[in-house]
PDB file of C-alpha atoms in Angstrom:
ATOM      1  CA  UNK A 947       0.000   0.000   0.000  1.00 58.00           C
ATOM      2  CA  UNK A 948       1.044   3.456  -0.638  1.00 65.00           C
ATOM      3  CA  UNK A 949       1.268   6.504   0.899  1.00 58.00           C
ATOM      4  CA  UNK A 950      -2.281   8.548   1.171  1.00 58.00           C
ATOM      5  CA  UNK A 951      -4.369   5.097   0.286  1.00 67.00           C
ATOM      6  CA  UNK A 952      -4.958   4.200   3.708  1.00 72.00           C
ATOM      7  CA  UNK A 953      -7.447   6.344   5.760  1.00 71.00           C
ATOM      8  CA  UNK A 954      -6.566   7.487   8.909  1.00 80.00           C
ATOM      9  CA  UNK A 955     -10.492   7.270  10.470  1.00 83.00           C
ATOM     10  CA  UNK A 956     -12.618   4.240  10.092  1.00 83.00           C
ATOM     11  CA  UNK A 957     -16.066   4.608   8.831  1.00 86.00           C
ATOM     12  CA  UNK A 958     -17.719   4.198  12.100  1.00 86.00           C
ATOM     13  CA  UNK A 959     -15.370   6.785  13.603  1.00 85.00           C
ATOM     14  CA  UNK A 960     -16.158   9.120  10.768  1.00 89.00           C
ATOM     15  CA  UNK A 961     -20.139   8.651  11.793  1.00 92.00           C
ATOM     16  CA  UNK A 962     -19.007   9.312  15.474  1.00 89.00           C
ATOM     17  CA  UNK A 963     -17.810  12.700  14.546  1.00 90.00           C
ATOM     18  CA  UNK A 964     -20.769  13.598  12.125  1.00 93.00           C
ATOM     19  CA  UNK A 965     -23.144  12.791  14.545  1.00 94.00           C
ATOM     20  CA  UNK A 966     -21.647  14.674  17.374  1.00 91.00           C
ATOM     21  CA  UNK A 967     -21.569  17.459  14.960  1.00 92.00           C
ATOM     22  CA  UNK A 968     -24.911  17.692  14.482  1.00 95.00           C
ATOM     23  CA  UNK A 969     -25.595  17.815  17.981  1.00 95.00           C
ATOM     24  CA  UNK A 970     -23.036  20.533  18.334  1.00 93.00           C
ATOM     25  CA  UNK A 971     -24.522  22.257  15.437  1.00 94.00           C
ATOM     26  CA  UNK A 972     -28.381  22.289  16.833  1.00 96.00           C
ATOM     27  CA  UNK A 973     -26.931  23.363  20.331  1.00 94.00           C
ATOM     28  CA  UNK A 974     -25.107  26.268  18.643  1.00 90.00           C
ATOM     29  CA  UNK A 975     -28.203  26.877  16.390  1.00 91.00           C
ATOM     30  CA  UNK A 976     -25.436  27.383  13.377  1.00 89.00           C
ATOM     31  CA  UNK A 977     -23.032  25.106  11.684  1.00 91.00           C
ATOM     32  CA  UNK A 978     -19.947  24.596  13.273  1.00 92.00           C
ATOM     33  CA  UNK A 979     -15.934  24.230  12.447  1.00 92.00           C
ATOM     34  CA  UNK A 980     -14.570  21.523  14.746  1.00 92.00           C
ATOM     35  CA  UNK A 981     -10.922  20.428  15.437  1.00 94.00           C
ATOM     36  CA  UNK A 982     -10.428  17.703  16.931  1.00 90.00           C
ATOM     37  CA  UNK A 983      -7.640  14.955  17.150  1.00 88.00           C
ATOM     38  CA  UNK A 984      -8.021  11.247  17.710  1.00 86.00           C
ATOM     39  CA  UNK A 985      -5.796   9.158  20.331  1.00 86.00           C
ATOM     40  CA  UNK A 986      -6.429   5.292  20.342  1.00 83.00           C
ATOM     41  CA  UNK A 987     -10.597   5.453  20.823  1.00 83.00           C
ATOM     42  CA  UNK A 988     -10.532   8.476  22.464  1.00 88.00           C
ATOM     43  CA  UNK A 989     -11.743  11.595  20.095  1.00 87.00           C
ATOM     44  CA  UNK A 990     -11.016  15.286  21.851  1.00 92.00           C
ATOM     45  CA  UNK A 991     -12.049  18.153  20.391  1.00 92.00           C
ATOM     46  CA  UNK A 992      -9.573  21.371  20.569  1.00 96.00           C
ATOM     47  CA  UNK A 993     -11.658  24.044  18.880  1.00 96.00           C
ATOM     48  CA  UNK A 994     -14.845  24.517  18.076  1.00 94.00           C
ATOM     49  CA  UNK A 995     -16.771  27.515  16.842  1.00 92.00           C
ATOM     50  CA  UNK A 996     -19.546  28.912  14.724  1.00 89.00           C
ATOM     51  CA  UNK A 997     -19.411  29.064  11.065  1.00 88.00           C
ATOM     52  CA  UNK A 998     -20.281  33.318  11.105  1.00 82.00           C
ATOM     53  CA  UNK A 999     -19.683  33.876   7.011  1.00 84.00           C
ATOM     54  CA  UNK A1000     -22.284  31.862   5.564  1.00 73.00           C
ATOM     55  CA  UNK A1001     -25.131  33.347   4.135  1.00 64.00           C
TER      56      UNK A1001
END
């Protein structure tokens, strides 16, 4: 395998973090822009704030 062929998330980690945005998102009543690293099974998020420039 080469470089940049293997995905770092899984699938079901990738559904972990969209649903957890969406929460975020209906809390916040706007969309959001998360960062957020991932240790072993343990997701943290760093940052997190409101998308302000959409229209």
């Amino acid at each position: 395998m080469k470089l940049g062929e293997k995905f770092s998330l899984k699938v079901e980690e990738i559904k972990e973090i969209a649903s957890l945005m969406k929460i975020l998102e209906n809390q916040f009543k706007a969309p959001v822009e998360i960062e957020f690293v991932v240790k072993g099974k343990q997701l943290s998020i760093v940052q997190l704030r409101p998308i302000t420039t959409l229209q």
